[in-house]
């Protein structure tokens, strides 16, 4: 699936003795926990003694073994050592961010999911092409700030976790806040309720919502807790605060479990299906866990403002299952589901279908 020859590396692996490895951060507690539940050995890559100390504090989720590095770039020099351990890497948002997208793409280790998806999600314009051509509705884009007629959200490119984003209701407000040297996108600010939908797509199993190839599960839903926007009203209205120069921010600090109105669920599956089917045409498929970040309007319409193409931290409230995953298998977390997929693929000799 990438230019690397992962098949050759896999050919040398003892696939009955895989080690699940990831960077100690983001959702790694859940990944190690799930991998251990499925009987895998686990390895945590950690920078600094404090990290190891923290990850050592959870007996059910601490990795069996730590690989200590001075900085994340060192992982690139340790691939032979990791290959000897039959390591399969589970990427998460921090893993990709710490390593950098280019280095992640060149990492010479079998990695869960399809790495080609990075090219489609890391640029907001290309991401929009994928999602809109799949039939999803996205927030309207405002190309010229002079055309701002209703509230918009201004997003800097590459910003992670909403850092630096701001709301503007007029062109004048936009001009006051914009840092023109940084590339940005202006989007309609969608009024509604935010839902972050966690899916799992298996190209090799047919035991869920059936697609042309494989099947789709919806494992859980969360809402992000974002500071300061979610608590700003404790001090006054946004308008009042903006007058004295206090602007709300969108920095993620936590995740809240959500159950969706049941009549919306068929739409959730339909959207997941559309995204997967289109991804199969465009780049060989989005494999494993992914998340659609949405706002539901008062007309009960989903507007999708972002896709994350791997496990998201919003699945962390569900280490012991969610109201949806429990209906698939009691106690099923996304971490455990990933481990199950690797186990099944190893057993049926299909690892090259889910690793890249
Ligand atoms: P991440 O990569 O962590 O998902 P990001 O930096 O790409 O974050 P977004 O997810 O696009 O940022 O947006 C950050 C937050 O801003 C969202 O969680 C949501 O609260 C808010 N937001 C984003 N787009 C919109 C929109 N069009 N309308 C209303 N709110 C939005």
mmCIF file of C-alpha atoms and ligand atoms in Angstrom:
data_model
loop_
_atom_site.group_PDB
_atom_site.id
_atom_site.type_symbol
_atom_site.label_atom_id
_atom_site.label_comp_id
_atom_site.label_asym_id
_atom_site.label_seq_id
_atom_site.Cartn_x
_atom_site.Cartn_y
_atom_site.Cartn_z
ATOM 1 C CA UNK A 1 0.000 0.000 0.000
ATOM 2 C CA UNK A 2 3.047 2.295 0.326
ATOM 3 C CA UNK A 3 6.319 2.480 -1.562
ATOM 4 C CA UNK A 4 7.931 0.513 1.269
ATOM 5 C CA UNK A 5 8.105 -3.205 0.936
ATOM 6 C CA UNK A 6 6.181 -4.133 4.028
ATOM 7 C CA UNK A 7 5.283 -7.512 2.518
ATOM 8 C CA UNK A 8 8.982 -8.471 2.549
ATOM 9 C CA UNK A 9 9.279 -7.507 6.213
ATOM 10 C CA UNK A 10 6.131 -9.437 7.047
ATOM 11 C CA UNK A 11 7.477 -12.479 5.218
ATOM 12 C CA UNK A 12 10.280 -12.611 7.799
ATOM 13 C CA UNK A 13 7.910 -12.236 10.772
ATOM 14 C CA UNK A 14 6.812 -14.965 13.125
ATOM 15 C CA UNK A 15 3.162 -13.950 12.907
ATOM 16 C CA UNK A 16 2.219 -16.186 15.824
ATOM 17 C CA UNK A 17 4.406 -13.989 18.030
ATOM 18 C CA UNK A 18 3.526 -10.391 17.145
ATOM 19 C CA UNK A 19 4.341 -7.484 19.469
ATOM 20 C CA UNK A 20 1.904 -4.584 19.391
ATOM 21 C CA UNK A 21 3.918 -1.364 19.649
ATOM 22 C CA UNK A 22 3.068 2.303 19.896
ATOM 23 C CA UNK A 23 4.246 5.577 21.358
ATOM 24 C CA UNK A 24 3.220 6.093 25.003
ATOM 25 C CA UNK A 25 0.746 8.931 24.544
ATOM 26 C CA UNK A 26 -2.763 9.823 23.235
ATOM 27 C CA UNK A 27 -4.703 6.507 23.392
ATOM 28 C CA UNK A 28 -1.871 4.095 24.115
ATOM 29 C CA UNK A 29 -3.271 2.960 27.484
ATOM 30 C CA UNK A 30 -6.338 1.707 25.651
ATOM 31 C CA UNK A 31 -4.252 0.154 22.855
ATOM 32 C CA UNK A 32 -2.003 -1.748 25.276
ATOM 33 C CA UNK A 33 -5.004 -2.805 27.361
ATOM 34 C CA UNK A 34 -6.850 -4.112 24.298
ATOM 35 C CA UNK A 35 -3.758 -5.857 22.923
ATOM 36 C CA UNK A 36 -3.120 -7.570 26.255
ATOM 37 C CA UNK A 37 -6.743 -8.723 26.390
ATOM 38 C CA UNK A 38 -6.194 -10.422 23.026
ATOM 39 C CA UNK A 39 -2.990 -12.086 24.234
ATOM 40 C CA UNK A 40 -0.413 -9.942 22.419
ATOM 41 C CA UNK A 41 2.936 -8.855 23.780
ATOM 42 C CA UNK A 42 3.115 -5.069 24.010
ATOM 43 C CA UNK A 43 5.884 -2.513 23.664
ATOM 44 C CA UNK A 44 5.676 1.176 24.572
ATOM 45 C CA UNK A 45 8.045 3.683 23.016
ATOM 46 C CA UNK A 46 8.697 6.429 25.576
ATOM 47 C CA UNK A 47 10.734 9.596 25.735
ATOM 48 C CA UNK A 48 12.043 10.278 29.229
ATOM 49 C CA UNK A 49 11.837 8.582 32.571
ATOM 50 C CA UNK A 50 8.718 10.507 33.645
ATOM 51 C CA UNK A 51 6.778 8.996 30.760
ATOM 52 C CA UNK A 52 7.818 5.493 31.724
ATOM 53 C CA UNK A 53 6.912 6.169 35.361
ATOM 54 C CA UNK A 54 3.436 7.315 34.405
ATOM 55 C CA UNK A 55 2.761 4.426 32.018
ATOM 56 C CA UNK A 56 3.990 2.002 34.641
ATOM 57 C CA UNK A 57 1.164 3.114 36.931
ATOM 58 C CA UNK A 58 -1.642 1.114 35.258
ATOM 59 C CA UNK A 59 -1.110 -2.641 35.698
ATOM 60 C CA UNK A 60 -3.745 -3.652 33.116
ATOM 61 C CA UNK A 61 -2.551 -1.196 30.510
ATOM 62 C CA UNK A 62 1.171 -0.826 30.959
ATOM 63 C CA UNK A 63 3.259 -2.203 28.107
ATOM 64 C CA UNK A 64 5.173 -5.423 28.801
ATOM 65 C CA UNK A 65 8.311 -3.665 27.683
ATOM 66 C CA UNK A 66 9.469 -0.070 27.240
ATOM 67 C CA UNK A 67 11.708 1.113 24.445
ATOM 68 C CA UNK A 68 13.280 4.304 25.756
ATOM 69 C CA UNK A 69 14.333 6.924 23.190
ATOM 70 C CA UNK A 70 15.814 10.421 23.523
ATOM 71 C CA UNK A 71 13.427 11.781 20.917
ATOM 72 C CA UNK A 72 10.823 10.277 18.628
ATOM 73 C CA UNK A 73 13.021 10.575 15.523
ATOM 74 C CA UNK A 74 15.204 7.841 17.074
ATOM 75 C CA UNK A 75 12.474 5.322 16.229
ATOM 76 C CA UNK A 76 13.695 5.485 12.635
ATOM 77 C CA UNK A 77 17.065 4.036 13.727
ATOM 78 C CA UNK A 78 15.477 1.264 15.777
ATOM 79 C CA UNK A 79 13.426 -0.415 13.084
ATOM 80 C CA UNK A 80 15.667 -3.519 12.881
ATOM 81 C CA UNK A 81 15.339 -4.044 16.623
ATOM 82 C CA UNK A 82 11.571 -3.657 16.350
ATOM 83 C CA UNK A 83 11.388 -5.991 13.351
ATOM 84 C CA UNK A 84 13.173 -8.670 15.388
ATOM 85 C CA UNK A 85 10.344 -8.422 17.883
ATOM 86 C CA UNK A 86 7.784 -8.891 15.065
ATOM 87 C CA UNK A 87 6.499 -5.435 15.940
ATOM 88 C CA UNK A 88 3.297 -4.090 14.434
ATOM 89 C CA UNK A 89 2.942 -0.340 14.965
ATOM 90 C CA UNK A 90 -0.436 1.126 15.877
ATOM 91 C CA UNK A 91 -0.365 4.777 14.882
ATOM 92 C CA UNK A 92 -2.344 7.414 16.762
ATOM 93 C CA UNK A 93 -2.561 11.201 16.391
ATOM 94 C CA UNK A 94 0.415 11.954 18.641
ATOM 95 C CA UNK A 95 2.521 9.211 17.047
ATOM 96 C CA UNK A 96 2.116 10.772 13.603
ATOM 97 C CA UNK A 97 2.547 14.316 14.946
ATOM 98 C CA UNK A 98 5.707 13.584 16.971
ATOM 99 C CA UNK A 99 7.354 11.693 14.131
ATOM 100 C CA UNK A 100 6.148 14.042 11.375
ATOM 101 C CA UNK A 101 4.030 12.929 8.414
ATOM 102 C CA UNK A 102 6.974 12.364 6.015
ATOM 103 C CA UNK A 103 8.957 10.271 8.494
ATOM 104 C CA UNK A 104 5.838 8.328 9.412
ATOM 105 C CA UNK A 105 5.336 7.532 5.713
ATOM 106 C CA UNK A 106 8.912 6.256 5.467
ATOM 107 C CA UNK A 107 8.842 4.175 8.663
ATOM 108 C CA UNK A 108 10.095 0.743 7.712
ATOM 109 C CA UNK A 109 7.758 -1.210 9.972
ATOM 110 C CA UNK A 110 4.364 -2.847 9.432
ATOM 111 C CA UNK A 111 1.809 -0.267 10.509
ATOM 112 C CA UNK A 112 -1.871 -0.820 11.206
ATOM 113 C CA UNK A 113 -4.108 0.843 8.581
ATOM 114 C CA UNK A 114 -3.371 2.345 5.203
ATOM 115 C CA UNK A 115 -0.674 4.993 5.392
ATOM 116 C CA UNK A 116 -1.735 6.435 2.025
ATOM 117 C CA UNK A 117 -4.691 8.029 3.784
ATOM 118 C CA UNK A 118 -2.324 10.665 5.207
ATOM 119 C CA UNK A 119 -2.114 12.324 1.798
ATOM 120 C CA UNK A 120 -5.900 12.688 1.796
ATOM 121 C CA UNK A 121 -6.418 13.960 5.325
ATOM 122 C CA UNK A 122 -3.454 16.244 6.014
ATOM 123 C CA UNK A 123 -4.468 18.932 3.507
ATOM 124 C CA UNK A 124 -7.904 20.442 4.164
ATOM 125 C CA UNK A 125 -8.584 21.014 0.442
ATOM 126 C CA UNK A 126 -7.813 17.423 -0.530
ATOM 127 C CA UNK A 127 -9.780 16.151 2.465
ATOM 128 C CA UNK A 128 -12.760 18.210 1.276
ATOM 129 C CA UNK A 129 -12.490 16.633 -2.211
ATOM 130 C CA UNK A 130 -12.638 13.154 -0.669
ATOM 131 C CA UNK A 131 -15.522 13.814 1.699
ATOM 132 C CA UNK A 132 -17.667 15.864 -0.670
ATOM 133 C CA UNK A 133 -17.143 13.450 -3.539
ATOM 134 C CA UNK A 134 -18.257 10.717 -1.119
ATOM 135 C CA UNK A 135 -21.570 12.589 -0.756
ATOM 136 C CA UNK A 136 -21.048 14.076 2.729
ATOM 137 C CA UNK A 137 -22.083 17.619 3.587
ATOM 138 C CA UNK A 138 -19.301 19.830 4.904
ATOM 139 C CA UNK A 139 -19.489 23.340 6.351
ATOM 140 C CA UNK A 140 -19.478 25.913 3.565
ATOM 141 C CA UNK A 141 -16.081 27.363 2.795
ATOM 142 C CA UNK A 142 -15.727 31.164 2.552
ATOM 143 C CA UNK A 143 -12.980 31.795 0.002
ATOM 144 C CA UNK A 144 -12.847 35.600 0.344
ATOM 145 C CA UNK A 145 -13.004 37.023 3.886
ATOM 146 C CA UNK A 146 -14.791 40.094 2.493
ATOM 147 C CA UNK A 147 -17.758 37.770 1.945
ATOM 148 C CA UNK A 148 -18.162 36.933 5.649
ATOM 149 C CA UNK A 149 -21.873 37.503 6.280
ATOM 150 C CA UNK A 150 -22.528 35.107 9.157
ATOM 151 C CA UNK A 151 -20.331 33.550 11.883
ATOM 152 C CA UNK A 152 -17.258 31.717 10.565
ATOM 153 C CA UNK A 153 -14.457 29.740 12.156
ATOM 154 C CA UNK A 154 -10.954 30.486 10.939
ATOM 155 C CA UNK A 155 -8.591 27.500 11.008
ATOM 156 C CA UNK A 156 -4.860 27.674 10.525
ATOM 157 C CA UNK A 157 -3.395 24.843 8.487
ATOM 158 C CA UNK A 158 -1.627 22.127 10.387
ATOM 159 C CA UNK A 159 -3.036 23.370 13.723
ATOM 160 C CA UNK A 160 -3.687 20.387 15.953
ATOM 161 C CA UNK A 161 -6.428 20.236 18.516
ATOM 162 C CA UNK A 162 -8.010 23.514 17.470
ATOM 163 C CA UNK A 163 -5.095 25.668 18.670
ATOM 164 C CA UNK A 164 -5.293 29.285 17.457
ATOM 165 C CA UNK A 165 -8.672 28.923 15.754
ATOM 166 C CA UNK A 166 -11.026 31.879 16.120
ATOM 167 C CA UNK A 167 -14.587 32.892 15.391
ATOM 168 C CA UNK A 168 -15.413 35.989 13.352
ATOM 169 C CA UNK A 169 -18.855 37.384 12.625
ATOM 170 C CA UNK A 170 -17.777 40.148 10.233
ATOM 171 C CA UNK A 171 -14.893 41.028 7.923
ATOM 172 C CA UNK A 172 -13.748 43.651 10.453
ATOM 173 C CA UNK A 173 -13.533 41.042 13.220
ATOM 174 C CA UNK A 174 -11.631 38.758 10.869
ATOM 175 C CA UNK A 175 -9.119 41.504 10.039
ATOM 176 C CA UNK A 176 -8.523 42.261 13.707
ATOM 177 C CA UNK A 177 -7.610 38.658 14.562
ATOM 178 C CA UNK A 178 -6.016 37.139 11.472
ATOM 179 C CA UNK A 179 -2.291 36.364 11.342
ATOM 180 C CA UNK A 180 -1.986 36.780 7.556
ATOM 181 C CA UNK A 181 1.382 35.016 7.225
ATOM 182 C CA UNK A 182 -0.040 31.681 8.347
ATOM 183 C CA UNK A 183 -2.114 29.758 5.772
ATOM 184 C CA UNK A 184 -5.722 29.452 6.858
ATOM 185 C CA UNK A 185 -9.188 28.243 5.845
ATOM 186 C CA UNK A 186 -12.455 30.021 6.597
ATOM 187 C CA UNK A 187 -15.491 27.842 7.244
ATOM 188 C CA UNK A 188 -19.093 28.567 8.080
ATOM 189 C CA UNK A 189 -19.448 28.158 11.876
ATOM 190 C CA UNK A 190 -22.117 25.465 12.069
ATOM 191 C CA UNK A 191 -24.645 25.954 14.865
ATOM 192 C CA UNK A 192 -25.660 22.676 16.422
ATOM 193 C CA UNK A 193 -24.433 19.831 18.593
ATOM 194 C CA UNK A 194 -21.022 18.279 18.052
ATOM 195 C CA UNK A 195 -20.650 14.533 17.700
ATOM 196 C CA UNK A 196 -17.403 12.675 17.035
ATOM 197 C CA UNK A 197 -18.324 9.306 15.514
ATOM 198 C CA UNK A 198 -15.920 6.399 15.967
ATOM 199 C CA UNK A 199 -15.987 3.734 13.255
ATOM 200 C CA UNK A 200 -14.057 0.583 12.468
ATOM 201 C CA UNK A 201 -13.753 -0.667 8.902
ATOM 202 C CA UNK A 202 -12.571 -4.211 8.244
ATOM 203 C CA UNK A 203 -11.798 -5.106 4.629
ATOM 204 C CA UNK A 204 -11.461 -8.776 5.624
ATOM 205 C CA UNK A 205 -14.453 -9.551 7.859
ATOM 206 C CA UNK A 206 -18.129 -9.639 6.945
ATOM 207 C CA UNK A 207 -19.720 -9.733 10.368
ATOM 208 C CA UNK A 208 -21.074 -6.158 10.633
ATOM 209 C CA UNK A 209 -22.731 -3.494 8.416
ATOM 210 C CA UNK A 210 -21.898 -5.009 5.043
ATOM 211 C CA UNK A 211 -20.105 -2.989 2.393
ATOM 212 C CA UNK A 212 -19.032 -3.949 -1.132
ATOM 213 C CA UNK A 213 -15.820 -5.219 0.403
ATOM 214 C CA UNK A 214 -15.745 -6.097 4.102
ATOM 215 C CA UNK A 215 -17.871 -4.460 6.775
ATOM 216 C CA UNK A 216 -18.247 -1.435 9.013
ATOM 217 C CA UNK A 217 -18.862 -1.040 12.744
ATOM 218 C CA UNK A 218 -19.794 2.040 14.745
ATOM 219 C CA UNK A 219 -18.087 1.536 18.096
ATOM 220 C CA UNK A 220 -18.752 4.731 20.043
ATOM 221 C CA UNK A 221 -19.371 8.474 20.023
ATOM 222 C CA UNK A 222 -17.886 11.285 22.096
ATOM 223 C CA UNK A 223 -17.970 15.016 22.402
ATOM 224 C CA UNK A 224 -14.771 16.905 23.001
ATOM 225 C CA UNK A 225 -14.399 19.196 25.947
ATOM 226 C CA UNK A 226 -12.705 22.293 24.571
ATOM 227 C CA UNK A 227 -11.233 25.119 26.525
ATOM 228 C CA UNK A 228 -12.140 27.897 26.736
ATOM 229 C CA UNK A 229 -15.176 27.839 24.426
ATOM 230 C CA UNK A 230 -17.100 25.221 26.422
ATOM 231 C CA UNK A 231 -16.884 27.080 29.743
ATOM 232 C CA UNK A 232 -16.580 30.668 28.614
ATOM 233 C CA UNK A 233 -20.170 31.484 29.577
ATOM 234 C CA UNK A 234 -19.247 31.176 33.254
ATOM 235 C CA UNK A 235 -17.594 34.561 32.954
ATOM 236 C CA UNK A 236 -20.070 36.324 30.633
ATOM 237 C CA UNK A 237 -21.382 36.200 27.078
ATOM 238 C CA UNK A 238 -18.849 35.751 24.289
ATOM 239 C CA UNK A 239 -19.770 39.213 22.954
ATOM 240 C CA UNK A 240 -19.128 40.828 26.354
ATOM 241 C CA UNK A 241 -15.799 39.093 26.728
ATOM 242 C CA UNK A 242 -14.648 39.886 23.206
ATOM 243 C CA UNK A 243 -15.193 43.569 23.970
ATOM 244 C CA UNK A 244 -12.504 43.341 26.627
ATOM 245 C CA UNK A 245 -10.194 41.284 24.409
ATOM 246 C CA UNK A 246 -10.930 37.794 25.765
ATOM 247 C CA UNK A 247 -11.478 35.382 22.865
ATOM 248 C CA UNK A 248 -12.714 31.800 23.185
ATOM 249 C CA UNK A 249 -10.302 29.042 22.123
ATOM 250 C CA UNK A 250 -10.800 25.434 20.979
ATOM 251 C CA UNK A 251 -8.049 23.502 22.744
ATOM 252 C CA UNK A 252 -9.126 19.929 23.534
ATOM 253 C CA UNK A 253 -8.762 18.988 27.212
ATOM 254 C CA UNK A 254 -11.009 15.930 27.532
ATOM 255 C CA UNK A 255 -13.730 13.728 26.037
ATOM 256 C CA UNK A 256 -17.313 13.150 27.121
ATOM 257 C CA UNK A 257 -19.304 9.977 26.320
ATOM 258 C CA UNK A 258 -22.360 10.476 24.121
ATOM 259 C CA UNK A 259 -25.358 8.401 23.044
ATOM 260 C CA UNK A 260 -27.083 9.607 19.901
ATOM 261 C CA UNK A 261 -30.793 9.909 19.249
ATOM 262 C CA UNK A 262 -31.496 6.484 17.747
ATOM 263 C CA UNK A 263 -33.192 7.758 14.589
ATOM 264 C CA UNK A 264 -29.903 9.436 13.617
ATOM 265 C CA UNK A 265 -27.935 6.194 13.669
ATOM 266 C CA UNK A 266 -28.840 4.977 10.159
ATOM 267 C CA UNK A 267 -27.416 8.252 8.834
ATOM 268 C CA UNK A 268 -24.241 7.609 10.814
ATOM 269 C CA UNK A 269 -23.797 4.240 9.127
ATOM 270 C CA UNK A 270 -24.596 5.695 5.705
ATOM 271 C CA UNK A 271 -21.930 8.383 6.124
ATOM 272 C CA UNK A 272 -19.374 5.806 7.243
ATOM 273 C CA UNK A 273 -20.207 3.666 4.247
ATOM 274 C CA UNK A 274 -19.845 6.598 1.829
ATOM 275 C CA UNK A 275 -16.451 7.552 3.249
ATOM 276 C CA UNK A 276 -15.124 3.986 3.066
ATOM 277 C CA UNK A 277 -16.467 3.225 -0.424
ATOM 278 C CA UNK A 278 -14.940 6.434 -1.778
ATOM 279 C CA UNK A 279 -11.629 5.755 -0.030
ATOM 280 C CA UNK A 280 -11.458 2.351 -1.711
ATOM 281 C CA UNK A 281 -11.706 4.069 -5.111
ATOM 282 C CA UNK A 282 -9.282 6.860 -4.248
ATOM 283 C CA UNK A 283 -6.409 5.225 -2.381
ATOM 284 C CA UNK A 284 -7.080 1.608 -1.516
ATOM 285 C CA UNK A 285 -9.304 2.217 1.481
ATOM 286 C CA UNK A 286 -9.342 3.710 4.971
ATOM 287 C CA UNK A 287 -8.621 0.659 7.095
ATOM 288 C CA UNK A 288 -9.390 0.119 10.766
ATOM 289 C CA UNK A 289 -10.532 2.921 13.049
ATOM 290 C CA UNK A 290 -11.513 6.378 11.893
ATOM 291 C CA UNK A 291 -13.605 9.238 13.183
ATOM 292 C CA UNK A 292 -15.970 11.681 11.537
ATOM 293 C CA UNK A 293 -16.137 14.990 13.392
ATOM 294 C CA UNK A 294 -19.593 16.442 12.902
ATOM 295 C CA UNK A 295 -22.121 19.049 13.934
ATOM 296 C CA UNK A 296 -25.827 18.149 13.807
ATOM 297 C CA UNK A 297 -28.000 21.130 12.933
ATOM 298 C CA UNK A 298 -31.531 21.792 14.151
ATOM 299 C CA UNK A 299 -32.751 20.220 10.882
ATOM 300 C CA UNK A 300 -31.031 17.010 12.001
ATOM 301 C CA UNK A 301 -28.488 17.301 9.230
ATOM 302 C CA UNK A 302 -24.904 16.155 9.825
ATOM 303 C CA UNK A 303 -22.177 18.521 8.694
ATOM 304 C CA UNK A 304 -18.758 16.886 8.723
ATOM 305 C CA UNK A 305 -15.908 19.295 9.419
ATOM 306 C CA UNK A 306 -13.033 16.806 9.701
ATOM 307 C CA UNK A 307 -11.989 13.180 9.404
ATOM 308 C CA UNK A 308 -9.344 11.494 11.571
ATOM 309 C CA UNK A 309 -8.075 8.366 9.904
ATOM 310 C CA UNK A 310 -6.946 6.373 12.932
ATOM 311 C CA UNK A 311 -7.858 5.734 16.565
ATOM 312 C CA UNK A 312 -8.934 9.001 18.199
ATOM 313 C CA UNK A 313 -8.607 9.990 21.860
ATOM 314 C CA UNK A 314 -12.402 10.299 21.938
ATOM 315 C CA UNK A 315 -12.555 6.495 22.218
ATOM 316 C CA UNK A 316 -10.771 6.629 25.593
ATOM 317 C CA UNK A 317 -13.942 6.859 27.726
ATOM 318 C CA UNK A 318 -14.750 3.368 26.422
ATOM 319 C CA UNK A 319 -11.868 1.214 27.660
ATOM 320 C CA UNK A 320 -14.525 -1.216 28.900
ATOM 321 C CA UNK A 321 -16.949 -0.898 26.006
ATOM 322 C CA UNK A 322 -19.560 1.647 24.941
ATOM 323 C CA UNK A 323 -23.367 1.522 24.636
ATOM 324 C CA UNK A 324 -22.793 0.533 20.989
ATOM 325 C CA UNK A 325 -19.724 -1.713 21.112
ATOM 326 C CA UNK A 326 -21.305 -3.637 24.005
ATOM 327 C CA UNK A 327 -23.988 -4.706 21.524
ATOM 328 C CA UNK A 328 -21.253 -6.236 19.367
ATOM 329 C CA UNK A 329 -19.255 -7.815 22.184
ATOM 330 C CA UNK A 330 -19.407 -6.865 25.875
ATOM 331 C CA UNK A 331 -16.425 -4.752 26.905
ATOM 332 C CA UNK A 332 -15.175 -4.118 23.370
ATOM 333 C CA UNK A 333 -12.934 -1.043 23.108
ATOM 334 C CA UNK A 334 -11.441 0.318 19.904
ATOM 335 C CA UNK A 335 -8.032 -0.819 21.175
ATOM 336 C CA UNK A 336 -9.313 -4.341 21.625
ATOM 337 C CA UNK A 337 -11.031 -4.268 18.223
ATOM 338 C CA UNK A 338 -7.744 -3.314 16.546
ATOM 339 C CA UNK A 339 -5.979 -6.192 18.314
ATOM 340 C CA UNK A 340 -8.736 -8.582 17.225
ATOM 341 C CA UNK A 341 -8.333 -7.509 13.608
ATOM 342 C CA UNK A 342 -4.589 -8.139 13.703
ATOM 343 C CA UNK A 343 -5.142 -11.499 15.380
ATOM 344 C CA UNK A 344 -7.723 -12.549 12.792
ATOM 345 C CA UNK A 345 -5.560 -11.366 9.886
ATOM 346 C CA UNK A 346 -2.522 -13.210 11.260
ATOM 347 C CA UNK A 347 -4.542 -16.387 11.676
ATOM 348 C CA UNK A 348 -5.985 -16.226 8.161
ATOM 349 C CA UNK A 349 -2.745 -15.055 6.531
ATOM 350 C CA UNK A 350 -4.158 -11.666 5.515
ATOM 351 C CA UNK A 351 -1.906 -9.251 7.432
ATOM 352 C CA UNK A 352 -0.930 -7.511 4.186
ATOM 353 C CA UNK A 353 -4.612 -6.503 3.753
ATOM 354 C CA UNK A 354 -4.657 -4.430 6.972
ATOM 355 C CA UNK A 355 -1.043 -3.338 7.454
ATOM 356 C CA UNK A 356 0.965 -0.941 5.308
HETATM 357 P P1 LIG B 1 -7.951 17.751 15.402
HETATM 358 O O1 LIG B 1 -6.884 17.498 14.399
HETATM 359 O O2 LIG B 1 -7.538 17.496 16.813
HETATM 360 O O3 LIG B 1 -9.280 17.130 15.033
HETATM 361 P P2 LIG B 1 -8.058 20.389 14.299
HETATM 362 O O4 LIG B 1 -6.961 21.310 14.726
HETATM 363 O O5 LIG B 1 -7.994 19.772 12.962
HETATM 364 O O6 LIG B 1 -8.244 19.317 15.420
HETATM 365 P P3 LIG B 1 -10.897 20.804 13.993
HETATM 366 O O7 LIG B 1 -11.197 19.443 14.506
HETATM 367 O O8 LIG B 1 -11.161 21.099 12.559
HETATM 368 O O9 LIG B 1 -9.407 21.191 14.408
HETATM 369 O O10 LIG B 1 -11.681 21.876 14.878
HETATM 370 C C1 LIG B 1 -11.434 22.097 16.269
HETATM 371 C C2 LIG B 1 -12.738 22.411 16.961
HETATM 372 O O11 LIG B 1 -13.352 23.575 16.407
HETATM 373 C C3 LIG B 1 -13.794 21.321 16.819
HETATM 374 O O12 LIG B 1 -13.641 20.297 17.755
HETATM 375 C C4 LIG B 1 -15.107 22.088 16.988
HETATM 376 O O13 LIG B 1 -15.424 22.336 18.339
HETATM 377 C C5 LIG B 1 -14.773 23.408 16.352
HETATM 378 N N1 LIG B 1 -15.198 23.475 14.934
HETATM 379 C C6 LIG B 1 -14.440 23.108 13.867
HETATM 380 N N2 LIG B 1 -15.086 23.353 12.712
HETATM 381 C C7 LIG B 1 -16.286 23.872 13.045
HETATM 382 C C8 LIG B 1 -17.400 24.368 12.299
HETATM 383 N N3 LIG B 1 -17.369 24.390 10.957
HETATM 384 N N4 LIG B 1 -18.468 24.847 12.968
HETATM 385 C C9 LIG B 1 -18.478 24.863 14.336
HETATM 386 N N5 LIG B 1 -17.445 24.443 15.097
HETATM 387 C C10 LIG B 1 -16.352 23.953 14.477
#
